[in-house]
Coordinates of C-alpha atoms in Angstrom, one line a residue:
Chain A
M18 CA 90.9 -4.3 26.7
S19 CA 89.7 -3.9 23.2
E20 CA 86.0 -3.3 22.3
L21 CA 84.3 -6.6 21.6
D22 CA 83.5 -7.0 17.9
L23 CA 80.0 -8.4 17.8
S24 CA 79.9 -8.5 14.0
P25 CA 80.3 -12.4 13.8
F26 CA 77.1 -12.7 15.9
W27 CA 75.1 -10.4 13.7
L28 CA 76.5 -12.1 10.6
S29 CA 75.5 -15.5 12.0
L30 CA 72.0 -14.2 12.7
R31 CA 71.7 -13.0 9.2
I32 CA 73.0 -16.1 7.6
A33 CA 70.9 -18.3 9.9
S34 CA 67.7 -16.3 9.1
L35 CA 68.3 -16.4 5.3
A36 CA 69.2 -20.1 5.5
T37 CA 66.0 -20.8 7.4
L38 CA 64.0 -19.0 4.8
L39 CA 65.7 -21.1 2.1
V40 CA 65.1 -24.3 4.1
V41 CA 61.4 -23.5 4.5
A42 CA 60.9 -22.5 0.9
T43 CA 62.4 -25.7 -0.4
G44 CA 61.5 -28.0 2.5
L45 CA 57.8 -27.2 2.8
P46 CA 56.8 -28.5 -0.6
L47 CA 59.2 -31.4 -0.2
A48 CA 57.7 -32.4 3.2
L49 CA 54.2 -32.2 1.7
V50 CA 55.2 -34.4 -1.2
L51 CA 56.9 -37.0 1.0
A52 CA 53.9 -37.0 3.5
R53 CA 51.1 -37.2 0.9
G54 CA 52.6 -38.3 -2.4
N55 CA 53.1 -41.9 -3.6
F56 CA 55.6 -42.2 -6.3
V57 CA 58.5 -44.3 -7.5
G58 CA 61.7 -43.4 -5.8
K59 CA 60.0 -41.9 -2.7
G60 CA 62.1 -44.1 -0.4
I61 CA 65.4 -43.1 -2.0
L62 CA 64.4 -39.4 -2.0
S63 CA 63.5 -39.6 1.7
G64 CA 66.9 -41.0 2.4
V65 CA 68.9 -38.6 0.3
V66 CA 67.4 -35.5 1.9
L67 CA 68.5 -36.8 5.3
L68 CA 72.1 -37.3 4.3
P69 CA 73.3 -33.9 5.8
L70 CA 72.3 -35.4 9.2
V71 CA 74.8 -38.2 9.0
M72 CA 77.6 -36.8 6.8
P73 CA 80.6 -35.2 8.5
P74 CA 80.2 -31.4 8.1
T75 CA 83.5 -31.1 6.3
V76 CA 82.5 -33.8 3.8
L77 CA 79.2 -31.9 3.3
G78 CA 81.2 -28.7 2.8
Y79 CA 83.5 -30.3 0.3
V80 CA 80.7 -31.7 -1.7
L81 CA 79.1 -28.2 -1.8
L82 CA 82.5 -26.9 -3.0
L83 CA 82.6 -29.4 -5.7
I84 CA 79.1 -28.4 -6.8
L85 CA 79.3 -24.6 -6.3
G86 CA 83.0 -23.9 -6.7
R87 CA 84.2 -21.5 -9.4
R88 CA 85.5 -24.3 -11.6
S89 CA 82.3 -26.4 -11.3
W90 CA 79.6 -26.2 -13.9
L91 CA 77.0 -24.6 -11.6
G92 CA 79.4 -22.3 -9.9
G93 CA 80.7 -21.1 -13.3
L94 CA 77.2 -20.6 -14.6
L95 CA 76.3 -18.5 -11.5
E96 CA 79.4 -16.4 -11.8
H97 CA 79.0 -15.8 -15.6
A98 CA 75.3 -15.3 -15.7
L99 CA 74.7 -13.4 -12.4
G100 CA 78.2 -12.3 -11.4
W101 CA 77.6 -14.2 -8.2
T102 CA 80.4 -16.1 -6.6
V103 CA 79.2 -18.3 -3.9
V104 CA 82.4 -19.6 -2.5
F105 CA 84.3 -17.4 0.1
H106 CA 81.3 -15.2 0.2
W107 CA 78.7 -15.0 3.0
S108 CA 76.0 -16.3 0.7
G109 CA 78.0 -19.5 0.5
G110 CA 77.5 -19.7 4.3
V111 CA 73.8 -19.3 3.8
I112 CA 73.8 -22.3 1.4
A113 CA 76.1 -24.4 3.5
S114 CA 74.2 -23.9 6.7
A115 CA 70.9 -24.3 4.9
V116 CA 72.0 -27.7 3.6
A117 CA 73.2 -28.7 7.1
A118 CA 70.0 -27.6 8.7
F119 CA 67.6 -29.0 6.0
P120 CA 66.8 -32.4 7.6
L121 CA 66.1 -30.8 11.0
F122 CA 63.2 -28.9 9.3
L123 CA 62.2 -31.7 7.0
L124 CA 61.7 -34.4 9.6
P125 CA 59.2 -32.6 11.9
A126 CA 57.5 -30.9 8.9
R127 CA 56.9 -34.3 7.2
S128 CA 55.5 -35.8 10.3
A129 CA 53.4 -32.8 11.0
F130 CA 51.8 -33.1 7.5
E131 CA 51.4 -36.9 8.1
G132 CA 49.6 -36.1 11.3
V133 CA 46.8 -34.2 9.4
E134 CA 44.1 -36.7 8.5
P135 CA 43.6 -36.9 4.7
R136 CA 39.9 -37.4 5.5
L137 CA 39.7 -33.8 6.7
E138 CA 41.3 -32.5 3.5
Q139 CA 38.8 -34.6 1.4
M140 CA 36.0 -33.1 3.4
A141 CA 37.3 -29.6 2.8
R142 CA 37.5 -30.2 -0.9
L143 CA 33.9 -31.6 -0.9
L144 CA 32.9 -28.4 0.8
G145 CA 33.9 -26.5 -2.2
R146 CA 37.5 -25.6 -1.4
T147 CA 40.4 -25.6 -3.9
N148 CA 43.6 -27.5 -3.2
W149 CA 45.3 -24.3 -2.2
S150 CA 42.5 -23.2 0.1
V151 CA 42.5 -26.7 1.7
F152 CA 46.2 -26.3 2.3
A153 CA 45.9 -22.8 3.8
S154 CA 42.8 -23.4 5.9
V155 CA 43.1 -27.0 7.0
T156 CA 46.5 -28.6 6.4
L157 CA 48.7 -25.6 7.5
P158 CA 46.7 -24.7 10.7
L159 CA 46.7 -28.3 11.8
A160 CA 50.4 -28.8 11.0
W161 CA 51.8 -25.5 12.2
R162 CA 53.2 -26.6 15.6
G163 CA 55.3 -29.2 13.9
L164 CA 56.3 -26.8 11.2
A165 CA 57.2 -24.1 13.7
S166 CA 59.4 -26.4 15.8
G167 CA 61.1 -27.5 12.5
V168 CA 61.8 -23.9 11.7
I169 CA 63.3 -23.2 15.1
L170 CA 65.5 -26.4 15.0
A171 CA 66.7 -25.5 11.5
F172 CA 67.5 -21.9 12.6
V173 CA 69.5 -23.0 15.6
R174 CA 71.4 -25.6 13.6
A175 CA 72.2 -23.0 10.9
L176 CA 73.2 -20.5 13.6
G177 CA 75.8 -22.8 15.0
D178 CA 77.1 -24.4 11.8
F179 CA 80.9 -24.5 11.6
G180 CA 82.3 -27.2 9.4
A181 CA 80.2 -26.9 6.2
T182 CA 80.2 -23.1 6.3
L183 CA 84.0 -22.9 6.9
M184 CA 84.6 -25.1 3.9
V185 CA 82.4 -23.1 1.6
A186 CA 82.6 -19.5 2.8
G187 CA 85.9 -19.5 4.6
D188 CA 86.8 -17.5 7.7
M189 CA 87.4 -14.0 6.7
P190 CA 87.0 -11.5 9.6
G191 CA 84.2 -9.0 9.0
R192 CA 83.1 -10.8 5.8
T193 CA 82.5 -14.5 6.4
R194 CA 83.5 -15.0 10.0
T195 CA 80.5 -16.4 11.8
V196 CA 80.1 -16.7 15.5
S197 CA 81.2 -20.3 15.6
M198 CA 84.4 -19.4 13.8
A199 CA 84.9 -16.4 16.1
I200 CA 84.7 -18.7 19.1
Y201 CA 87.2 -21.1 17.6
D202 CA 89.5 -18.2 16.6
A203 CA 89.3 -16.6 20.1
A204 CA 89.6 -19.8 22.1
V205 CA 92.1 -21.8 20.1
L206 CA 94.1 -19.4 17.9
R207 CA 94.2 -16.1 20.0
D208 CA 93.8 -17.3 23.6
D209 CA 91.0 -14.7 24.2
P210 CA 88.6 -16.6 26.6
K211 CA 86.5 -13.5 27.3
T212 CA 85.4 -13.2 23.7
A213 CA 84.9 -16.9 23.4
L214 CA 82.8 -16.9 26.6
V215 CA 80.6 -13.9 25.5
F216 CA 79.9 -15.5 22.1
T217 CA 79.3 -18.9 23.8
A218 CA 76.8 -17.3 26.2
M219 CA 75.0 -15.5 23.3
V220 CA 74.6 -18.6 21.1
S221 CA 73.7 -20.8 24.1
T222 CA 71.0 -18.3 25.1
V223 CA 69.4 -18.3 21.6
S224 CA 69.6 -22.2 21.5
V225 CA 68.1 -22.7 25.0
V226 CA 65.2 -20.2 24.2
A227 CA 64.6 -22.0 20.9
L228 CA 64.5 -25.4 22.6
V229 CA 62.1 -24.2 25.3
I230 CA 59.8 -22.8 22.5
T231 CA 59.8 -26.1 20.6
Q232 CA 59.1 -28.1 23.8
T233 CA 56.2 -25.8 24.6
L234 CA 54.8 -26.2 21.2
W235 CA 54.9 -30.0 21.4
A236 CA 53.4 -30.0 24.8
R237 CA 50.5 -28.0 23.6
R238 CA 49.7 -30.3 20.7
P239 CA 46.0 -30.4 20.1
R240 CA 44.1 -33.6 21.0
T241 CA 43.1 -35.4 17.9
P242 CA 39.5 -36.5 17.7
Chain B
M30 CA 3.4 -41.7 -13.7
R31 CA 5.4 -38.7 -14.8
E32 CA 6.0 -37.3 -11.4
W33 CA 7.6 -40.5 -10.2
E34 CA 10.0 -40.5 -13.1
D35 CA 11.1 -36.9 -12.4
I36 CA 11.7 -37.8 -8.8
R37 CA 13.8 -40.8 -9.8
E38 CA 16.1 -38.6 -11.9
M39 CA 17.9 -36.7 -9.1
L40 CA 20.8 -39.1 -9.0
Q41 CA 21.7 -41.7 -11.6
V42 CA 24.7 -44.0 -11.1
S43 CA 25.9 -46.6 -13.5
L44 CA 29.4 -47.7 -12.9
V45 CA 32.0 -50.5 -12.7
K46 CA 34.9 -50.6 -10.3
Q47 CA 37.3 -53.3 -9.2
V48 CA 37.7 -52.0 -5.6
H49 CA 40.1 -54.8 -4.6
S50 CA 40.7 -58.4 -5.7
Q51 CA 37.6 -59.6 -3.7
L52 CA 35.2 -56.9 -4.6
K53 CA 34.0 -55.7 -8.0
L54 CA 31.2 -53.1 -7.9
T55 CA 28.7 -53.2 -10.8
I56 CA 26.1 -50.7 -9.9
Q57 CA 22.9 -49.3 -11.5
L58 CA 21.1 -47.0 -9.2
A59 CA 18.7 -44.1 -9.4
L60 CA 17.5 -42.0 -6.6
G61 CA 14.9 -39.3 -6.3
S62 CA 14.3 -36.6 -3.8
E63 CA 14.0 -39.2 -1.1
C64 CA 16.0 -41.0 1.5
G65 CA 17.6 -44.0 0.0
V66 CA 19.3 -46.7 2.1
L67 CA 22.2 -48.7 0.9
F68 CA 21.9 -51.8 3.0
G69 CA 24.2 -54.7 3.1
R70 CA 26.8 -56.7 5.0
S71 CA 30.2 -55.3 5.7
G72 CA 32.4 -55.8 2.7
A73 CA 29.4 -55.6 0.3
G74 CA 30.8 -52.4 -1.2
K75 CA 28.5 -49.8 0.4
T76 CA 31.2 -47.4 1.5
S77 CA 33.1 -47.8 -1.7
L78 CA 30.0 -46.8 -3.6
L79 CA 29.7 -43.7 -1.6
H80 CA 33.3 -42.9 -2.2
L81 CA 32.9 -43.3 -5.9
I82 CA 29.9 -40.9 -5.9
A83 CA 31.7 -38.4 -3.8
G84 CA 34.7 -38.6 -6.0
F85 CA 37.2 -39.9 -3.4
M86 CA 38.2 -42.4 -6.0
P87 CA 37.4 -42.7 -9.7
A88 CA 35.3 -45.6 -11.2
E89 CA 36.8 -47.6 -14.1
S90 CA 33.9 -47.0 -16.3
G91 CA 30.4 -45.6 -16.1
R92 CA 28.5 -42.4 -15.5
I93 CA 27.2 -40.4 -12.5
V94 CA 24.7 -37.7 -13.0
L95 CA 23.4 -35.6 -10.2
A96 CA 20.5 -33.1 -10.7
G97 CA 21.3 -32.9 -14.4
R98 CA 25.0 -32.4 -14.0
T99 CA 27.5 -35.1 -15.0
L100 CA 29.9 -35.7 -12.2
F101 CA 31.7 -38.6 -13.9
D102 CA 31.7 -40.0 -17.4
S103 CA 34.3 -42.5 -18.5
D104 CA 33.4 -42.1 -22.1
Q105 CA 34.0 -38.3 -22.0
R106 CA 36.9 -38.7 -19.7
L107 CA 35.1 -36.5 -17.3
N108 CA 35.8 -36.6 -13.5
M109 CA 34.5 -33.5 -11.8
P110 CA 36.7 -32.3 -9.0
L111 CA 35.3 -32.7 -5.5
R112 CA 34.8 -29.1 -4.9
A113 CA 32.4 -28.7 -7.8
R114 CA 30.3 -31.8 -7.1
G115 CA 27.8 -30.2 -4.7
I116 CA 27.7 -33.2 -2.4
G117 CA 27.4 -33.2 1.4
Y118 CA 29.1 -36.1 3.3
I119 CA 28.9 -37.3 6.8
D120 CA 30.5 -40.5 8.1
Q121 CA 30.7 -42.7 11.2
R122 CA 33.5 -40.7 12.9
D123 CA 33.1 -37.0 12.8
S124 CA 35.4 -35.2 10.4
L125 CA 35.1 -31.8 12.1
F126 CA 38.0 -29.4 11.7
P127 CA 39.5 -29.5 15.3
H128 CA 40.9 -26.0 15.0
L129 CA 37.6 -24.3 14.2
D130 CA 34.6 -23.7 16.5
T131 CA 31.2 -25.0 15.6
R132 CA 30.2 -21.8 13.8
R133 CA 33.3 -21.8 11.6
N134 CA 33.0 -25.5 10.9
I135 CA 29.4 -25.0 9.7
G136 CA 30.4 -22.0 7.6
F137 CA 33.4 -23.7 6.1
G138 CA 31.6 -24.6 2.9
L139 CA 30.2 -21.1 2.5
Q140 CA 33.3 -19.4 1.2
G141 CA 32.3 -17.0 -1.5
W142 CA 28.8 -16.3 0.0
A143 CA 28.0 -12.8 1.0
A144 CA 28.7 -12.4 4.7
D145 CA 25.1 -11.8 5.8
Q146 CA 23.8 -14.6 3.7
A147 CA 26.4 -17.0 5.1
R148 CA 25.5 -15.9 8.6
A149 CA 21.8 -16.5 8.0
R150 CA 22.5 -19.9 6.5
V151 CA 24.7 -21.0 9.4
Q152 CA 21.9 -20.0 11.7
E153 CA 19.3 -21.8 9.6
V154 CA 21.1 -25.2 9.5
A155 CA 22.1 -24.8 13.2
D156 CA 18.4 -24.5 14.0
L157 CA 17.6 -27.5 11.8
C158 CA 20.2 -29.6 13.5
G159 CA 19.5 -28.4 17.1
I160 CA 23.0 -27.0 17.8
N161 CA 22.3 -23.4 18.4
R162 CA 23.8 -23.6 21.9
L163 CA 27.0 -25.1 20.5
L164 CA 28.1 -22.4 18.0
T165 CA 31.1 -21.1 20.0
R166 CA 32.3 -24.6 21.2
Y167 CA 35.2 -26.5 19.8
P168 CA 34.9 -30.1 18.5
E169 CA 36.9 -31.6 21.4
T170 CA 34.3 -30.3 23.9
L171 CA 31.3 -31.8 22.1
S172 CA 29.7 -35.2 22.7
G173 CA 29.6 -37.8 19.9
G174 CA 26.0 -37.0 19.1
E175 CA 26.7 -33.3 19.1
R176 CA 29.6 -33.7 16.7
Q177 CA 27.6 -35.7 14.3
R178 CA 24.9 -33.0 14.3
V179 CA 27.5 -30.3 13.7
G180 CA 29.0 -32.4 10.9
L181 CA 25.5 -32.7 9.4
A182 CA 24.9 -29.0 9.7
R183 CA 28.3 -28.4 8.0
A184 CA 27.4 -30.8 5.1
L185 CA 24.0 -29.1 4.7
A186 CA 25.1 -25.5 4.8
P187 CA 26.2 -25.1 1.1
R188 CA 22.9 -26.5 0.0
P189 CA 24.3 -29.7 -1.6
A190 CA 22.3 -31.5 -4.3
L191 CA 22.9 -34.8 -2.5
L192 CA 23.7 -35.9 1.1
L193 CA 25.8 -39.1 1.5
C194 CA 25.8 -40.6 5.0
D195 CA 28.2 -43.5 5.8
E196 CA 26.9 -45.2 8.9
P197 CA 26.4 -41.8 10.5
V198 CA 25.1 -43.2 13.8
S199 CA 27.1 -46.4 14.3
A200 CA 29.3 -44.8 17.0
L201 CA 26.4 -43.2 18.9
D202 CA 24.3 -44.5 21.8
F203 CA 20.7 -45.5 21.3
A204 CA 19.0 -42.2 22.0
A205 CA 21.5 -40.2 19.9
R206 CA 21.2 -42.7 17.0
F207 CA 17.5 -42.5 16.6
E208 CA 17.4 -38.8 17.3
L209 CA 19.9 -38.3 14.4
L210 CA 18.1 -40.7 12.1
D211 CA 14.8 -38.9 12.8
R212 CA 16.5 -35.6 12.2
L213 CA 17.8 -36.8 8.8
R214 CA 14.3 -37.9 7.9
T215 CA 12.9 -34.5 8.8
I216 CA 15.7 -32.6 7.0
Q217 CA 15.2 -34.7 3.9
R218 CA 11.6 -33.4 3.8
V219 CA 12.3 -29.8 4.7
E220 CA 15.3 -29.4 2.3
K221 CA 13.9 -31.7 -0.4
L222 CA 17.3 -33.2 -0.4
P223 CA 18.1 -36.7 -1.8
I224 CA 19.9 -38.7 0.8
L225 CA 21.8 -41.9 0.4
L226 CA 22.6 -43.6 3.7
V227 CA 24.7 -46.6 4.3
T228 CA 23.8 -49.0 7.1
H229 CA 23.9 -52.7 8.0
S230 CA 21.1 -52.4 10.5
P231 CA 17.5 -53.2 9.4
A232 CA 16.2 -51.1 12.4
E233 CA 18.1 -48.0 11.1
A234 CA 17.1 -48.7 7.5
L235 CA 13.5 -48.8 8.5
A236 CA 13.7 -45.8 10.7
V237 CA 14.9 -43.5 8.0
G238 CA 14.5 -45.1 4.5
D239 CA 11.9 -44.4 1.8
R240 CA 13.6 -46.7 -0.6
L241 CA 16.2 -49.5 0.1
F242 CA 18.9 -50.8 -2.1
H243 CA 20.2 -54.2 -1.0
L244 CA 23.8 -54.4 -1.9
E245 CA 25.6 -57.8 -1.9
G246 CA 28.8 -58.8 -3.5
G247 CA 29.2 -55.5 -5.3
T248 CA 25.8 -55.4 -7.0
I249 CA 22.3 -54.3 -6.0
R250 CA 20.3 -57.5 -5.5
A251 CA 17.0 -55.8 -4.8
E252 CA 15.4 -52.4 -4.3
G253 CA 12.1 -51.1 -3.2
P254 CA 10.2 -50.2 0.0
P255 CA 12.5 -51.0 2.9
L256 CA 10.3 -53.4 4.8
Q257 CA 9.4 -55.4 1.7
V258 CA 13.0 -55.7 0.5
L259 CA 14.4 -56.5 3.9
T260 CA 11.9 -59.1 4.8
S261 CA 12.3 -60.9 1.4
A262 CA 16.1 -60.8 1.5
S263 CA 16.5 -63.9 3.7
L264 CA 18.8 -62.1 6.0
G265 CA 18.5 -64.6 8.8
R266 CA 17.5 -64.0 12.3
H267 CA 20.8 -62.5 13.4
A268 CA 20.2 -59.5 11.1
W269 CA 17.0 -58.7 12.9
R270 CA 18.3 -59.1 16.5
E271 CA 18.1 -55.3 16.9
P272 CA 14.4 -54.7 17.1
V273 CA 12.8 -52.3 14.7
R274 CA 11.8 -49.0 16.2
N275 CA 8.6 -47.0 15.6
L276 CA 9.4 -43.3 15.6
I277 CA 6.0 -41.5 16.1
P278 CA 5.8 -37.7 16.0
A279 CA 3.7 -36.5 19.0
F280 CA 3.0 -33.5 21.2
V281 CA 2.9 -33.3 25.0
E282 CA -0.8 -33.2 25.8
R283 CA -0.8 -33.1 29.6
Q284 CA 1.5 -34.0 32.5
N285 CA 0.6 -36.2 35.5
P286 CA 3.8 -36.1 37.5
A287 CA 2.0 -37.5 40.6
D288 CA 1.1 -40.7 38.7
G289 CA 4.5 -40.7 37.0
E290 CA 2.9 -40.3 33.6
T291 CA 3.0 -38.0 30.6
V292 CA 0.2 -38.1 28.1
V293 CA 1.1 -37.3 24.5
R294 CA -1.1 -36.8 21.5
L295 CA 0.1 -38.4 18.2
A296 CA 0.6 -35.8 15.5
G297 CA -2.2 -35.7 12.9
D298 CA -3.7 -38.9 14.3
H299 CA -7.2 -37.9 15.1
G300 CA -6.3 -37.0 18.6
L301 CA -5.0 -40.5 19.5
Q302 CA -3.2 -40.4 22.8
L303 CA -0.4 -42.4 24.4
T304 CA 0.4 -42.6 28.0
V305 CA 4.2 -42.8 28.6
P306 CA 6.5 -42.6 31.6
Y307 CA 6.7 -39.1 33.1
Q308 CA 9.2 -36.9 31.4
E309 CA 9.7 -33.2 32.1
A310 CA 8.5 -31.2 29.1
A311 CA 6.1 -28.3 28.6
V312 CA 2.6 -29.0 27.3
G313 CA 2.6 -28.6 23.5
V314 CA 6.3 -29.5 23.0
P315 CA 6.8 -31.7 19.9
L316 CA 8.7 -34.9 20.4
R317 CA 9.1 -38.4 19.2
V318 CA 7.7 -41.5 20.8
V319 CA 10.0 -44.5 20.2
V320 CA 8.4 -47.9 20.6
R321 CA 10.2 -51.2 19.8
S322 CA 8.2 -53.3 17.3
D323 CA 8.6 -56.4 19.5
E324 CA 7.1 -54.7 22.5
I325 CA 3.8 -54.0 20.9
L326 CA 1.1 -56.7 21.4
L327 CA -1.7 -57.3 18.8
G328 CA -5.1 -58.1 20.3
L329 CA -8.4 -58.9 18.8
E330 CA -10.6 -57.8 21.7
T331 CA -12.1 -54.4 21.5
A332 CA -10.6 -51.5 23.4
T333 CA -13.7 -51.2 25.6
S334 CA -13.6 -54.9 26.6
L335 CA -9.9 -54.7 27.4
A336 CA -10.0 -51.4 29.3
G337 CA -9.5 -51.9 33.0
R338 CA -8.7 -55.6 32.6
I339 CA -5.1 -55.3 31.4
S340 CA -2.1 -53.5 32.9
A341 CA -1.0 -52.0 29.6
R342 CA -1.8 -48.3 29.6
N343 CA -2.4 -47.9 25.8
I344 CA -4.9 -49.7 23.6
L345 CA -5.1 -48.2 20.2
P346 CA -7.6 -49.5 17.5
G347 CA -6.0 -50.1 14.1
R348 CA -6.2 -51.9 10.9
V349 CA -3.6 -54.3 9.4
E350 CA -2.2 -53.0 6.2
Q351 CA 0.5 -55.4 5.2
I352 CA 2.1 -58.5 6.6
F353 CA 5.8 -59.4 5.8
P354 CA 6.8 -62.9 7.0
H355 CA 10.5 -63.6 7.2
D356 CA 12.8 -66.0 9.1
G357 CA 10.0 -67.5 11.2
E358 CA 8.8 -64.1 12.2
A359 CA 6.6 -61.5 10.7
E360 CA 6.5 -57.7 10.5
V361 CA 2.9 -56.5 10.6
V362 CA 2.2 -53.0 9.5
V363 CA -0.8 -51.6 11.3
R364 CA -2.4 -48.2 10.7
T365 CA -4.0 -46.1 13.4
G366 CA -5.4 -42.9 12.0
D367 CA -2.5 -41.4 10.1
V368 CA 0.3 -43.3 11.8
R369 CA 1.8 -46.6 10.6
W370 CA 3.2 -48.9 13.2
T371 CA 5.5 -51.9 12.6
V372 CA 4.7 -54.8 15.0
S373 CA 7.0 -57.8 15.1
V374 CA 5.4 -61.1 16.0
V375 CA 6.4 -64.8 15.5
A376 CA 5.1 -66.2 12.3
A377 CA 2.7 -68.6 14.1
S378 CA 0.7 -65.6 15.4
I379 CA -0.5 -64.8 11.9
P380 CA -2.7 -67.9 11.3
S381 CA -3.7 -68.2 15.0
L382 CA -5.0 -64.6 15.1
H383 CA -6.3 -64.9 11.5
L384 CA -4.3 -61.8 10.7
N385 CA -4.7 -60.6 7.1
P386 CA -4.7 -57.1 5.5
E387 CA -7.8 -55.2 6.5
A388 CA -8.1 -57.1 9.8
E389 CA -9.2 -54.9 12.8
V390 CA -6.7 -55.2 15.7
Q391 CA -5.8 -53.4 18.9
L392 CA -2.3 -52.3 19.5
I393 CA -1.5 -52.9 23.1
I394 CA 1.4 -50.9 24.3
K395 CA 2.8 -50.6 27.9
A396 CA 3.6 -47.1 29.0
R397 CA 7.1 -48.4 29.9
S398 CA 7.7 -49.5 26.3
C399 CA 7.4 -45.9 25.1
Q400 CA 10.5 -43.7 25.1
L401 CA 10.5 -40.1 24.3
L402 CA 13.1 -38.4 22.1
E403 CA 13.7 -34.7 21.5
S404 CA 12.1 -33.9 18.2
A405 CA 14.1 -32.6 15.3
L406 CA 11.6 -30.0 14.3
D407 CA 8.0 -29.0 14.7
D408 CA 6.9 -30.7 11.5

C-alpha cells in the first residue's frame, strides 16, 4: 500500500484561500456599490455577476480559456508583460475557482450591506466621520456576519471546484491536480477507493464545519432596533 | 436692539427646493441661540427642511449660514460635507449604533479629541441627559425614552453649533415625552445652543419653544412667540385636542405620606407652594410639576374666601398677562410670582369673568391634576 499523497488537498487549500482573497478584494466594493449605489445599468450588472451561479462549470471554464488563453489578447499581454501564463498553471485554478465562487460571496455580502440602515451612516457622518471611517466603524461591524458567511461559502465553493478549474488549469499531478480531480482520478480512473474516500472525508469535514459556522453566524444576528 | 439682532444671526436659512411634485420648499428662516419650533401638518415640509439644513440632501438654490460658517451656497457651488457641518441631529426613532454601548455611542463624535477630554465630555453630557447609570448598556436593552436620551447625549457631545430634532418624542409615552422636552429646554439654556425642533403638536411646541415657525405648503406662514402664532393660525379644534401642559420647576418642600400628599415649592416663585399627590422623593429634590392647562380653574374670589370651602388643594393668586382667543376657546396666560401658567378656558368665560390683561385671578388647581416629573437639572 503506497503512502497517500496529500498534495492535492494542500494545493486545493492554497488555491481556495487565494481565490477567496481575490473574491473578497473584488466582491466587497462591488457588493457595496450594488447595495448603496443607484446608477444606470445596475440591474444588468447585478445579473451578470451572478452568471457563474447558473452557467455550467465547463462553459465557465471555456469562457475563461477564451479570455485568458495564450492566444487571447489578455492572456498574451500577461505572458509578454509579466511572463505569467495563467492556463495550465495553478494560478489559473485560483482564477477559475474565484469566478465560480464569486456569486456565493456577493449575494450574502450585498444583502448584509443592504441590511445596514443608511440612516446610521448619515448619523455617523454628521458626527464628524469621514466616509472611510463610517465604513470601518459602522457599516463593516454591522455587516460582518453576512460578510463572514459569504467568505466561508465562497471558500468552500472554491475548495470543491472541479469543472472550471479543470478547463483552465488542467489536471497535472503535483502541479495543478486539486482534491476534486484527485478524487475523480482515484475513483474513476485508477480504482483506488481508499484515496477517494480519504479525500472525500477531508473535503466533507471542511464543508460541514464551514456550514455549521455560517449557520451559527446567522442564528446570532443582532436584533435590529 | 443690537443684542436681539446678534442672537438672530446664529442660523440663517434661505433656500428653494422642489422636494417632490406636491411640495416645493421656499424658506426664509433665522434662528438665534434659542429653541425654535418648526410647526406644521404632516407633509408641510418640516422634516425636509431639517434634512436640507443637515445636508442629507442638497437644496436647488439658496444659502445656509450657521454661526458665521457657510454650509451651503448655490451661487458659490458650496455644499459642506456632513462631517464638517457641526450639527447634532436626533429623530423620532433612535439611530443609536446597535453594536456600541452607551459610552461608545456618546463618544462616537469625539474622534480626534484627547482621550481624557473625550472621557470628561462623555461624562458631562451623560449627566446633562441623566443617563449615567446606562453607560455600559447596549441600545437593545434600553427603553424608548432612554434611547432618545442617549441619542441626545451623542448629538450634544461634539458641541454642535445647532441641534436639529425631528419629532424626537413622538414615539414616547406621556411622562417620557415631557421629560425629554423639558430636558431639551434646560440643555438649550445650559449649552447656549440653538435648537430647531419639528412637531405637529401645539402642546409640545408650547412646552419647549421660544419661537415658533408655522410651516405650511412649503413656506413659513407666520413666526413669533409660540402661543401667539399658534392661537392666530386657525388650526381648528382638532389641533388642540391634546391639552397644553404647564411644566413648572419646583423643589420638594415637605412630605406628608400619611395624608397622601407631597408639598412642593415653586422655584424662584416667592415661596409659592403646591400640594400634589404623594410621591417618594427626598426633601429638596428638584423636579417638574406638570399641570394640564384645561385642568386649572380661574376664580375671582380671594384665596382667603375660598380656603376651606372648595375641595381643590391649591389656590394661587395671580395676574392675567395675555389672552389668546382661538377656535371658540382661549388660552389665558397668568403670572404668579415668577411663573407663567397657561390656562385653557372656553371663549365665553372671558367676558363672563371680565377677564382682561392685569385682571387679578386665582388659579384653582386640584392636587390630583398635578403630576411630578424627574427634573433634567437643578437649574
